[in-house]
Amino acid sequence: MSTPLSDTSSPGAPSTPQVRRLQPADAARWDEFVMGCPEATFFHRAGWQQVLERAFGHHTYYLYAEANGRIEGILPLGHLRSRLFGNALVSLPFCVYGGVAAMSEPARTALDRAARELAEQLHVDYLEFRNRAPGHGDWMTKDLYVTFRKSLDPDPEKNLLAIPRKQRAMVRKGIDAGLQGALDDDIGRFYNTYADSVRCLGTPVFSKKYFHVLKEVFGADCEVLTITQNGHTISSVMSFYFKDEVLPYYGGGTRAAREVAGNDFMYWELMRRACERGLRVFDYGRSKQGTGPYNFKKNWGFVPEPLFYEYYLVKAKAVPDINPLNPKYRFFIETWKRLPLPLTKVLGPMISKNLG
């Protein structure tokens, strides 16, 4: 068993949690806790530690609180450090949800304390928790992101009828265009489509290696659905599966997608397949308020739910503002949109690995 990072026990209180750092031998125990903890999400899974380290080379600190030989809480942390975007300890980089997932308040308190101590030791600018519920009334917050989640009916037709009329017409347009969906064993078609889409948005693309690692680490719980018309790729999405949920996470469409409602059909096809698998929640994921993706998801009848991104400032004097809506990044975004696609595939990963 690993040496505790912190020991909050005192005489007469043997059950007080000790905080330890995850070792490979304890990964199965960690994931067993994740599957049984209502607060835990797909992004709390131990596999993300491999993803962050192998795909990006970031240092990680996966902490768990243990009492009487049982895990009572977990906190995955990734350390992002770059000259361009600063120095931060985040739960969790490249993930929309994170923070502490715990079954007891002593475990939560112990992990909170350990995270703050670690942030001070690493001399980071700030510590960031990406929570679905508020957790720290005295931390700084950012009112920027929401998430969109909706329960699925077991009957696919009822889910189609639940989509607002105008959006449902777009889905039917894709159906009438003869679009077809199929699962891909590799990421080739997905990556080319995704890379082109994010270039058009002015966003640096992730490396192809990142998506390979995701597929390798999460196996059947990481799936690629590609939409075609007469054998030509129209759109593609990489989704995660967790408990009874499906989470479309990375997606994109070709130039032809707009003409045949390719993206609309793609998400409907994913929803339809999720119903057939007996899944009960469609997690449309995070969006910035007031943006195109935000409006797109609302048009599907999804209600935005606030996300509580909380910041414990260490060296920083203010909450970070690293997002495309920040005016200081506008010139970079417009320039990036005009770069040749092959060049963005080379340069993009060098930048995106530190965006988190």
mmCIF file of C-alpha atoms in Angstrom:
data_model
loop_
_atom_site.group_PDB
_atom_site.id
_atom_site.type_symbol
_atom_site.label_atom_id
_atom_site.label_comp_id
_atom_site.label_asym_id
_atom_site.label_seq_id
_atom_site.Cartn_x
_atom_site.Cartn_y
_atom_site.Cartn_z
ATOM 1 C CA MET A 1 0.000 0.000 0.000
ATOM 2 C CA SER A 2 1.282 3.487 -0.835
ATOM 3 C CA THR A 3 2.446 5.952 1.788
ATOM 4 C CA PRO A 4 -0.246 8.452 2.774
ATOM 5 C CA LEU A 5 0.125 11.980 1.364
ATOM 6 C CA SER A 6 -1.619 13.253 4.433
ATOM 7 C CA ASP A 7 -2.708 11.614 7.656
ATOM 8 C CA THR A 8 -5.675 13.316 9.269
ATOM 9 C CA SER A 9 -6.141 10.626 11.883
ATOM 10 C CA SER A 10 -5.882 11.243 15.601
ATOM 11 C CA PRO A 11 -5.813 8.988 18.647
ATOM 12 C CA GLY A 12 -9.183 7.361 19.140
ATOM 13 C CA ALA A 13 -10.293 8.042 15.554
ATOM 14 C CA PRO A 14 -8.875 5.172 13.459
ATOM 15 C CA SER A 15 -11.494 5.583 10.732
ATOM 16 C CA THR A 16 -10.445 9.106 9.751
ATOM 17 C CA PRO A 17 -9.527 8.999 6.029
ATOM 18 C CA GLN A 18 -5.934 9.012 4.866
ATOM 19 C CA VAL A 19 -5.154 10.518 1.454
ATOM 20 C CA ARG A 20 -3.022 8.390 -0.823
ATOM 21 C CA ARG A 21 -1.771 8.714 -4.374
ATOM 22 C CA LEU A 22 -3.087 6.159 -6.862
ATOM 23 C CA GLN A 23 -0.727 3.350 -7.819
ATOM 24 C CA PRO A 24 -1.330 1.042 -10.835
ATOM 25 C CA ALA A 25 -2.229 -1.863 -8.550
ATOM 26 C CA ASP A 26 -5.134 0.151 -7.113
ATOM 27 C CA ALA A 27 -6.702 1.196 -10.441
ATOM 28 C CA ALA A 28 -9.376 -1.520 -10.260
ATOM 29 C CA ARG A 29 -10.354 -0.419 -6.742
ATOM 30 C CA TRP A 30 -10.536 3.176 -7.929
ATOM 31 C CA ASP A 31 -12.851 2.283 -10.829
ATOM 32 C CA GLU A 32 -14.992 0.102 -8.587
ATOM 33 C CA PHE A 33 -15.546 3.170 -6.420
ATOM 34 C CA VAL A 34 -16.355 5.287 -9.495
ATOM 35 C CA MET A 35 -19.053 2.866 -10.616
ATOM 36 C CA GLY A 36 -20.658 2.906 -7.178
ATOM 37 C CA CYS A 37 -20.433 6.622 -6.366
ATOM 38 C CA PRO A 38 -23.395 8.758 -7.538
ATOM 39 C CA GLU A 39 -21.183 11.845 -7.872
ATOM 40 C CA ALA A 40 -18.563 10.175 -10.056
ATOM 41 C CA THR A 41 -18.570 10.648 -13.827
ATOM 42 C CA PHE A 42 -16.872 9.045 -16.805
ATOM 43 C CA PHE A 43 -14.093 11.584 -16.359
ATOM 44 C CA HIS A 44 -13.313 10.253 -12.889
ATOM 45 C CA ARG A 45 -12.261 6.888 -14.310
ATOM 46 C CA ALA A 46 -8.669 5.857 -13.636
ATOM 47 C CA GLY A 47 -7.975 5.498 -17.356
ATOM 48 C CA TRP A 48 -7.797 9.275 -17.756
ATOM 49 C CA GLN A 49 -4.519 9.198 -15.868
ATOM 50 C CA GLN A 50 -3.012 7.126 -18.692
ATOM 51 C CA VAL A 51 -4.576 9.417 -21.290
ATOM 52 C CA LEU A 52 -3.130 12.604 -19.775
ATOM 53 C CA GLU A 53 0.320 11.101 -19.329
ATOM 54 C CA ARG A 54 0.624 9.138 -22.580
ATOM 55 C CA ALA A 55 -1.110 11.519 -24.993
ATOM 56 C CA PHE A 56 0.104 14.843 -23.580
ATOM 57 C CA GLY A 57 2.985 14.116 -21.210
ATOM 58 C CA HIS A 58 1.315 15.912 -18.291
ATOM 59 C CA HIS A 59 2.032 15.017 -14.681
ATOM 60 C CA THR A 60 -0.954 13.677 -12.778
ATOM 61 C CA TYR A 61 -1.893 13.375 -9.127
ATOM 62 C CA TYR A 62 -4.703 10.901 -8.622
ATOM 63 C CA LEU A 63 -5.636 11.135 -4.953
ATOM 64 C CA TYR A 64 -7.992 8.941 -2.980
ATOM 65 C CA ALA A 65 -9.164 9.016 0.608
ATOM 66 C CA GLU A 66 -9.187 5.665 2.371
ATOM 67 C CA ALA A 67 -10.554 4.564 5.752
ATOM 68 C CA ASN A 68 -10.544 1.048 7.155
ATOM 69 C CA GLY A 69 -9.137 -0.278 3.880
ATOM 70 C CA ARG A 70 -11.984 1.181 1.809
ATOM 71 C CA ILE A 71 -11.910 4.058 -0.673
ATOM 72 C CA GLU A 72 -14.363 6.757 0.388
ATOM 73 C CA GLY A 73 -13.472 9.523 -2.043
ATOM 74 C CA ILE A 74 -11.362 10.306 -5.099
ATOM 75 C CA LEU A 75 -9.885 13.382 -6.754
ATOM 76 C CA PRO A 76 -8.123 13.172 -10.155
ATOM 77 C CA LEU A 77 -5.749 16.070 -10.853
ATOM 78 C CA GLY A 78 -3.666 17.028 -13.868
ATOM 79 C CA HIS A 79 -0.827 19.551 -13.857
ATOM 80 C CA LEU A 80 -0.758 21.894 -16.875
ATOM 81 C CA ARG A 81 2.290 24.101 -17.240
ATOM 82 C CA SER A 82 3.165 26.277 -20.226
ATOM 83 C CA ARG A 83 4.577 29.729 -20.907
ATOM 84 C CA LEU A 84 1.594 30.646 -23.038
ATOM 85 C CA PHE A 85 -1.298 29.501 -20.833
ATOM 86 C CA GLY A 86 0.155 29.454 -17.341
ATOM 87 C CA ASN A 87 0.592 26.917 -14.551
ATOM 88 C CA ALA A 88 -2.474 25.162 -13.142
ATOM 89 C CA LEU A 89 -3.597 22.089 -11.224
ATOM 90 C CA VAL A 90 -6.928 21.021 -12.715
ATOM 91 C CA SER A 91 -9.592 18.404 -12.018
ATOM 92 C CA LEU A 92 -9.661 17.501 -14.793
ATOM 93 C CA PRO A 93 -7.894 18.803 -17.927
ATOM 94 C CA PHE A 94 -9.621 18.053 -21.249
ATOM 95 C CA CYS A 95 -12.710 16.909 -19.318
ATOM 96 C CA VAL A 96 -15.957 18.758 -18.696
ATOM 97 C CA TYR A 97 -16.547 17.314 -15.225
ATOM 98 C CA GLY A 98 -14.191 16.650 -12.327
ATOM 99 C CA GLY A 99 -13.595 17.639 -8.737
ATOM 100 C CA VAL A 100 -14.030 15.477 -5.662
ATOM 101 C CA ALA A 101 -16.348 12.460 -5.808
ATOM 102 C CA ALA A 102 -16.929 11.179 -2.289
ATOM 103 C CA MET A 103 -19.193 8.976 -0.203
ATOM 104 C CA SER A 104 -18.458 10.787 3.071
ATOM 105 C CA GLU A 105 -17.799 14.339 4.202
ATOM 106 C CA PRO A 106 -14.549 13.411 6.025
ATOM 107 C CA ALA A 107 -13.210 12.023 2.741
ATOM 108 C CA ARG A 108 -14.257 15.142 0.859
ATOM 109 C CA THR A 109 -12.632 17.398 3.437
ATOM 110 C CA ALA A 110 -9.410 15.386 3.408
ATOM 111 C CA LEU A 111 -9.142 15.485 -0.388
ATOM 112 C CA ASP A 112 -9.897 19.214 -0.515
ATOM 113 C CA ARG A 113 -7.151 19.869 1.991
ATOM 114 C CA ALA A 114 -4.678 17.642 0.160
ATOM 115 C CA ALA A 115 -5.397 19.375 -3.157
ATOM 116 C CA ARG A 116 -4.814 22.839 -1.710
ATOM 117 C CA GLU A 117 -1.584 21.691 -0.066
ATOM 118 C CA LEU A 118 -0.410 20.151 -3.346
ATOM 119 C CA ALA A 119 -1.249 23.328 -5.266
ATOM 120 C CA GLU A 120 0.855 25.338 -2.813
ATOM 121 C CA GLN A 121 3.745 22.863 -3.049
ATOM 122 C CA LEU A 122 3.711 22.979 -6.866
ATOM 123 C CA HIS A 123 3.547 26.809 -6.842
ATOM 124 C CA VAL A 124 0.791 26.806 -9.447
ATOM 125 C CA ASP A 125 -1.195 29.865 -10.416
ATOM 126 C CA TYR A 126 -4.459 28.263 -9.371
ATOM 127 C CA LEU A 127 -6.291 25.047 -8.517
ATOM 128 C CA GLU A 128 -9.432 24.371 -10.573
ATOM 129 C CA PHE A 129 -12.322 21.991 -9.856
ATOM 130 C CA ARG A 130 -14.861 21.348 -12.636
ATOM 131 C CA ASN A 131 -17.966 20.499 -10.645
ATOM 132 C CA ARG A 132 -21.538 19.711 -11.625
ATOM 133 C CA ALA A 133 -22.661 21.025 -8.224
ATOM 134 C CA PRO A 134 -21.270 23.861 -6.077
ATOM 135 C CA GLY A 135 -18.723 22.756 -3.528
ATOM 136 C CA HIS A 136 -16.815 25.785 -2.223
ATOM 137 C CA GLY A 137 -18.677 28.921 -1.288
ATOM 138 C CA ASP A 138 -15.416 30.771 -0.600
ATOM 139 C CA TRP A 139 -13.630 29.928 -3.888
ATOM 140 C CA MET A 140 -13.667 32.092 -6.994
ATOM 141 C CA THR A 141 -16.040 30.914 -9.731
ATOM 142 C CA LYS A 142 -16.599 31.365 -13.450
ATOM 143 C CA ASP A 143 -20.134 31.651 -14.853
ATOM 144 C CA LEU A 144 -19.347 30.569 -18.398
ATOM 145 C CA TYR A 145 -20.245 26.939 -19.035
ATOM 146 C CA VAL A 146 -23.417 24.893 -18.901
ATOM 147 C CA THR A 147 -24.084 21.259 -19.653
ATOM 148 C CA PHE A 148 -27.000 19.626 -21.430
ATOM 149 C CA ARG A 149 -28.377 16.299 -20.216
ATOM 150 C CA LYS A 150 -31.700 14.640 -20.966
ATOM 151 C CA SER A 151 -33.418 11.384 -20.098
ATOM 152 C CA LEU A 152 -34.148 9.028 -22.988
ATOM 153 C CA ASP A 153 -37.371 7.162 -23.496
ATOM 154 C CA PRO A 154 -36.937 3.448 -24.275
ATOM 155 C CA ASP A 155 -38.929 4.048 -27.493
ATOM 156 C CA PRO A 156 -36.790 5.787 -30.173
ATOM 157 C CA GLU A 157 -39.892 7.165 -31.898
ATOM 158 C CA LYS A 158 -40.958 8.961 -28.728
ATOM 159 C CA ASN A 159 -37.514 10.551 -28.502
ATOM 160 C CA LEU A 160 -37.807 11.737 -32.098
ATOM 161 C CA LEU A 161 -41.211 13.273 -31.405
ATOM 162 C CA ALA A 162 -39.797 14.965 -28.279
ATOM 163 C CA ILE A 163 -37.377 16.974 -30.446
ATOM 164 C CA PRO A 164 -38.870 20.436 -31.200
ATOM 165 C CA ARG A 165 -40.528 20.640 -34.601
ATOM 166 C CA LYS A 166 -37.941 22.716 -36.482
ATOM 167 C CA GLN A 167 -35.047 20.609 -35.237
ATOM 168 C CA ARG A 168 -36.960 17.405 -35.947
ATOM 169 C CA ALA A 169 -37.363 18.597 -39.540
ATOM 170 C CA MET A 170 -33.572 18.760 -39.832
ATOM 171 C CA VAL A 171 -33.266 15.186 -38.613
ATOM 172 C CA ARG A 172 -35.842 14.054 -41.151
ATOM 173 C CA LYS A 173 -33.933 15.947 -43.848
ATOM 174 C CA GLY A 174 -30.917 13.750 -43.125
ATOM 175 C CA ILE A 175 -33.075 10.636 -43.169
ATOM 176 C CA ASP A 176 -34.602 11.649 -46.520
ATOM 177 C CA ALA A 177 -31.100 12.297 -47.911
ATOM 178 C CA GLY A 178 -30.307 8.628 -47.399
ATOM 179 C CA LEU A 179 -27.659 9.159 -44.745
ATOM 180 C CA GLN A 180 -26.297 6.000 -43.116
ATOM 181 C CA GLY A 181 -24.479 5.458 -39.834
ATOM 182 C CA ALA A 182 -21.816 2.843 -39.105
ATOM 183 C CA LEU A 183 -19.346 2.203 -36.309
ATOM 184 C CA ASP A 184 -15.658 2.608 -37.128
ATOM 185 C CA ASP A 185 -12.970 0.379 -35.633
ATOM 186 C CA ASP A 186 -10.314 3.044 -36.231
ATOM 187 C CA ILE A 187 -10.263 6.834 -36.043
ATOM 188 C CA GLY A 188 -9.191 7.645 -39.623
ATOM 189 C CA ARG A 189 -12.425 9.090 -41.005
ATOM 190 C CA PHE A 190 -13.330 10.645 -37.681
ATOM 191 C CA TYR A 191 -9.995 12.443 -37.271
ATOM 192 C CA ASN A 192 -9.979 13.997 -40.740
ATOM 193 C CA THR A 193 -13.542 15.250 -40.315
ATOM 194 C CA TYR A 194 -12.965 16.516 -36.789
ATOM 195 C CA ALA A 195 -9.696 18.272 -37.685
ATOM 196 C CA ASP A 196 -11.321 20.149 -40.558
ATOM 197 C CA SER A 197 -14.257 21.201 -38.393
ATOM 198 C CA VAL A 198 -12.202 22.650 -35.545
ATOM 199 C CA ARG A 199 -9.907 24.426 -38.025
ATOM 200 C CA CYS A 200 -12.993 26.212 -39.376
ATOM 201 C CA LEU A 201 -13.785 27.313 -35.815
ATOM 202 C CA GLY A 202 -10.255 28.647 -35.324
ATOM 203 C CA THR A 203 -9.457 25.997 -32.707
ATOM 204 C CA PRO A 204 -6.157 24.048 -32.602
ATOM 205 C CA VAL A 205 -6.764 20.349 -33.201
ATOM 206 C CA PHE A 206 -5.647 17.618 -30.819
ATOM 207 C CA SER A 207 -3.075 15.093 -31.936
ATOM 208 C CA LYS A 208 -4.149 11.899 -33.640
ATOM 209 C CA LYS A 209 -2.285 10.072 -30.892
ATOM 210 C CA TYR A 210 -4.720 11.437 -28.307
ATOM 211 C CA PHE A 211 -7.674 9.759 -29.974
ATOM 212 C CA HIS A 212 -5.759 6.525 -30.457
ATOM 213 C CA VAL A 213 -5.001 6.481 -26.737
ATOM 214 C CA LEU A 214 -8.643 7.164 -25.853
ATOM 215 C CA LYS A 215 -9.748 4.191 -27.953
ATOM 216 C CA GLU A 216 -7.044 1.968 -26.510
ATOM 217 C CA VAL A 217 -7.623 2.891 -22.866
ATOM 218 C CA PHE A 218 -11.432 2.870 -22.812
ATOM 219 C CA GLY A 219 -12.068 0.143 -25.366
ATOM 220 C CA ALA A 220 -15.764 -0.524 -25.999
ATOM 221 C CA ASP A 221 -16.674 2.504 -23.859
ATOM 222 C CA CYS A 222 -15.139 4.780 -26.515
ATOM 223 C CA GLU A 223 -16.959 4.491 -29.831
ATOM 224 C CA VAL A 224 -16.773 6.220 -33.205
ATOM 225 C CA LEU A 225 -19.944 6.623 -35.285
ATOM 226 C CA THR A 226 -19.474 7.845 -38.849
ATOM 227 C CA ILE A 227 -22.245 9.087 -41.128
ATOM 228 C CA THR A 228 -21.992 8.598 -44.892
ATOM 229 C CA GLN A 229 -23.959 9.360 -48.035
ATOM 230 C CA ASN A 230 -23.357 7.133 -51.047
ATOM 231 C CA GLY A 231 -20.069 6.023 -49.495
ATOM 232 C CA HIS A 232 -18.793 9.558 -48.808
ATOM 233 C CA THR A 233 -18.055 10.699 -45.259
ATOM 234 C CA ILE A 234 -20.483 13.367 -44.051
ATOM 235 C CA SER A 235 -19.867 13.591 -40.298
ATOM 236 C CA SER A 236 -18.377 11.612 -37.427
ATOM 237 C CA VAL A 237 -18.523 11.600 -33.632
ATOM 238 C CA MET A 238 -16.508 9.970 -30.845
ATOM 239 C CA SER A 239 -18.691 9.120 -27.840
ATOM 240 C CA PHE A 240 -18.089 7.757 -24.353
ATOM 241 C CA TYR A 241 -20.317 5.295 -22.509
ATOM 242 C CA PHE A 242 -20.707 5.310 -18.734
ATOM 243 C CA LYS A 243 -23.251 3.391 -16.687
ATOM 244 C CA ASP A 244 -26.554 4.154 -18.481
ATOM 245 C CA GLU A 245 -25.284 7.275 -20.272
ATOM 246 C CA VAL A 246 -23.914 8.139 -23.695
ATOM 247 C CA LEU A 247 -21.703 11.214 -24.052
ATOM 248 C CA PRO A 248 -20.982 12.466 -27.604
ATOM 249 C CA TYR A 249 -17.709 14.250 -26.922
ATOM 250 C CA TYR A 250 -15.786 15.054 -30.115
ATOM 251 C CA GLY A 251 -17.511 15.482 -33.442
ATOM 252 C CA GLY A 252 -17.375 17.217 -36.762
ATOM 253 C CA GLY A 253 -18.866 17.438 -40.231
ATOM 254 C CA THR A 254 -17.571 17.896 -43.761
ATOM 255 C CA ARG A 255 -18.503 20.759 -46.046
ATOM 256 C CA ALA A 256 -21.365 18.606 -47.372
ATOM 257 C CA ALA A 257 -22.864 18.083 -43.922
ATOM 258 C CA ARG A 258 -24.714 21.397 -43.893
ATOM 259 C CA GLU A 259 -26.537 20.627 -47.140
ATOM 260 C CA VAL A 260 -27.921 17.302 -45.894
ATOM 261 C CA ALA A 261 -28.222 18.081 -42.142
ATOM 262 C CA GLY A 262 -25.368 15.677 -41.486
ATOM 263 C CA ASN A 263 -24.656 16.721 -37.918
ATOM 264 C CA ASP A 264 -28.344 16.713 -36.989
ATOM 265 C CA PHE A 265 -28.763 13.205 -38.353
ATOM 266 C CA MET A 266 -25.560 12.077 -36.652
ATOM 267 C CA TYR A 267 -26.729 12.993 -33.167
ATOM 268 C CA TRP A 268 -30.156 11.513 -33.795
ATOM 269 C CA GLU A 269 -28.576 8.268 -35.032
ATOM 270 C CA LEU A 270 -26.437 8.159 -31.885
ATOM 271 C CA MET A 271 -29.528 8.755 -29.756
ATOM 272 C CA ARG A 272 -31.472 6.059 -31.579
ATOM 273 C CA ARG A 273 -28.673 3.534 -31.113
ATOM 274 C CA ALA A 274 -28.377 4.474 -27.435
ATOM 275 C CA CYS A 275 -32.076 3.653 -26.955
ATOM 276 C CA GLU A 276 -31.581 0.270 -28.578
ATOM 277 C CA ARG A 277 -28.748 -0.408 -26.123
ATOM 278 C CA GLY A 278 -31.020 0.394 -23.200
ATOM 279 C CA LEU A 279 -29.263 3.608 -22.206
ATOM 280 C CA ARG A 280 -31.260 6.209 -20.329
ATOM 281 C CA VAL A 281 -29.314 9.489 -20.444
ATOM 282 C CA PHE A 282 -28.016 11.507 -23.396
ATOM 283 C CA ASP A 283 -25.292 13.883 -22.206
ATOM 284 C CA TYR A 284 -24.821 16.518 -24.912
ATOM 285 C CA GLY A 285 -21.899 17.971 -22.975
ATOM 286 C CA ARG A 286 -20.542 21.382 -22.151
ATOM 287 C CA SER A 287 -21.087 24.601 -24.090
ATOM 288 C CA LYS A 288 -20.303 28.242 -23.481
ATOM 289 C CA GLN A 289 -23.392 30.322 -22.897
ATOM 290 C CA GLY A 290 -24.598 32.323 -25.867
ATOM 291 C CA THR A 291 -22.566 30.418 -28.486
ATOM 292 C CA GLY A 292 -23.648 28.457 -31.552
ATOM 293 C CA PRO A 293 -23.247 25.032 -29.894
ATOM 294 C CA TYR A 294 -25.277 26.295 -26.928
ATOM 295 C CA ASN A 295 -28.149 27.334 -29.205
ATOM 296 C CA PHE A 296 -27.902 24.111 -31.223
ATOM 297 C CA LYS A 297 -28.403 21.965 -28.119
ATOM 298 C CA LYS A 298 -31.264 24.116 -26.843
ATOM 299 C CA ASN A 299 -32.958 23.624 -30.218
ATOM 300 C CA TRP A 300 -33.042 19.906 -29.448
ATOM 301 C CA GLY A 301 -35.183 20.596 -26.406
ATOM 302 C CA PHE A 302 -32.351 20.183 -23.890
ATOM 303 C CA VAL A 303 -32.396 22.476 -20.865
ATOM 304 C CA PRO A 304 -29.040 24.027 -19.890
ATOM 305 C CA GLU A 305 -27.721 23.099 -16.444
ATOM 306 C CA PRO A 306 -25.076 25.356 -14.864
ATOM 307 C CA LEU A 307 -21.591 24.020 -14.280
ATOM 308 C CA PHE A 308 -19.690 25.195 -11.231
ATOM 309 C CA TYR A 309 -16.058 25.731 -12.130
ATOM 310 C CA GLU A 310 -14.323 26.789 -8.924
ATOM 311 C CA TYR A 311 -10.847 28.260 -8.439
ATOM 312 C CA TYR A 312 -8.515 28.337 -5.475
ATOM 313 C CA LEU A 313 -5.975 31.052 -6.292
ATOM 314 C CA VAL A 314 -2.372 30.402 -5.327
ATOM 315 C CA LYS A 315 -0.113 32.753 -7.316
ATOM 316 C CA ALA A 316 -2.793 34.173 -9.608
ATOM 317 C CA LYS A 317 -4.612 37.369 -8.676
ATOM 318 C CA ALA A 318 -7.730 36.661 -10.737
ATOM 319 C CA VAL A 319 -9.695 33.798 -12.282
ATOM 320 C CA PRO A 320 -8.110 32.701 -15.601
ATOM 321 C CA ASP A 321 -9.820 33.651 -18.853
ATOM 322 C CA ILE A 322 -8.433 31.129 -21.340
ATOM 323 C CA ASN A 323 -11.272 30.668 -23.798
ATOM 324 C CA PRO A 324 -12.104 31.666 -27.402
ATOM 325 C CA LEU A 325 -14.517 34.375 -26.224
ATOM 326 C CA ASN A 326 -11.636 36.361 -24.758
ATOM 327 C CA PRO A 327 -11.016 39.261 -27.193
ATOM 328 C CA LYS A 328 -7.228 38.906 -26.926
ATOM 329 C CA TYR A 329 -7.431 35.574 -28.763
ATOM 330 C CA ARG A 330 -9.572 36.908 -31.631
ATOM 331 C CA PHE A 331 -6.670 37.628 -34.014
ATOM 332 C CA PHE A 332 -5.193 34.186 -33.409
ATOM 333 C CA ILE A 333 -8.552 32.490 -34.076
ATOM 334 C CA GLU A 334 -9.176 34.338 -37.335
ATOM 335 C CA THR A 335 -5.644 33.610 -38.531
ATOM 336 C CA TRP A 336 -5.967 29.915 -37.644
ATOM 337 C CA LYS A 337 -9.125 29.579 -39.751
ATOM 338 C CA ARG A 338 -7.131 30.544 -42.841
ATOM 339 C CA LEU A 339 -4.268 28.090 -42.360
ATOM 340 C CA PRO A 340 -4.025 25.017 -44.627
ATOM 341 C CA LEU A 341 -5.515 21.936 -42.973
ATOM 342 C CA PRO A 342 -2.277 19.881 -43.140
ATOM 343 C CA LEU A 343 -0.401 22.673 -41.344
ATOM 344 C CA THR A 344 -3.015 22.866 -38.566
ATOM 345 C CA LYS A 345 -2.596 19.122 -37.981
ATOM 346 C CA VAL A 346 1.111 19.715 -37.363
ATOM 347 C CA LEU A 347 0.909 22.898 -35.288
ATOM 348 C CA GLY A 348 -2.377 22.292 -33.512
ATOM 349 C CA PRO A 349 -1.286 19.498 -31.148
ATOM 350 C CA MET A 350 1.620 21.598 -29.866
ATOM 351 C CA ILE A 351 -0.846 24.252 -28.709
ATOM 352 C CA SER A 352 -3.904 22.214 -27.730
ATOM 353 C CA LYS A 353 -1.963 19.973 -25.332
ATOM 354 C CA ASN A 354 -1.734 22.921 -22.926
ATOM 355 C CA LEU A 355 -5.267 24.272 -23.299
ATOM 356 C CA GLY A 356 -6.876 21.615 -21.115
#
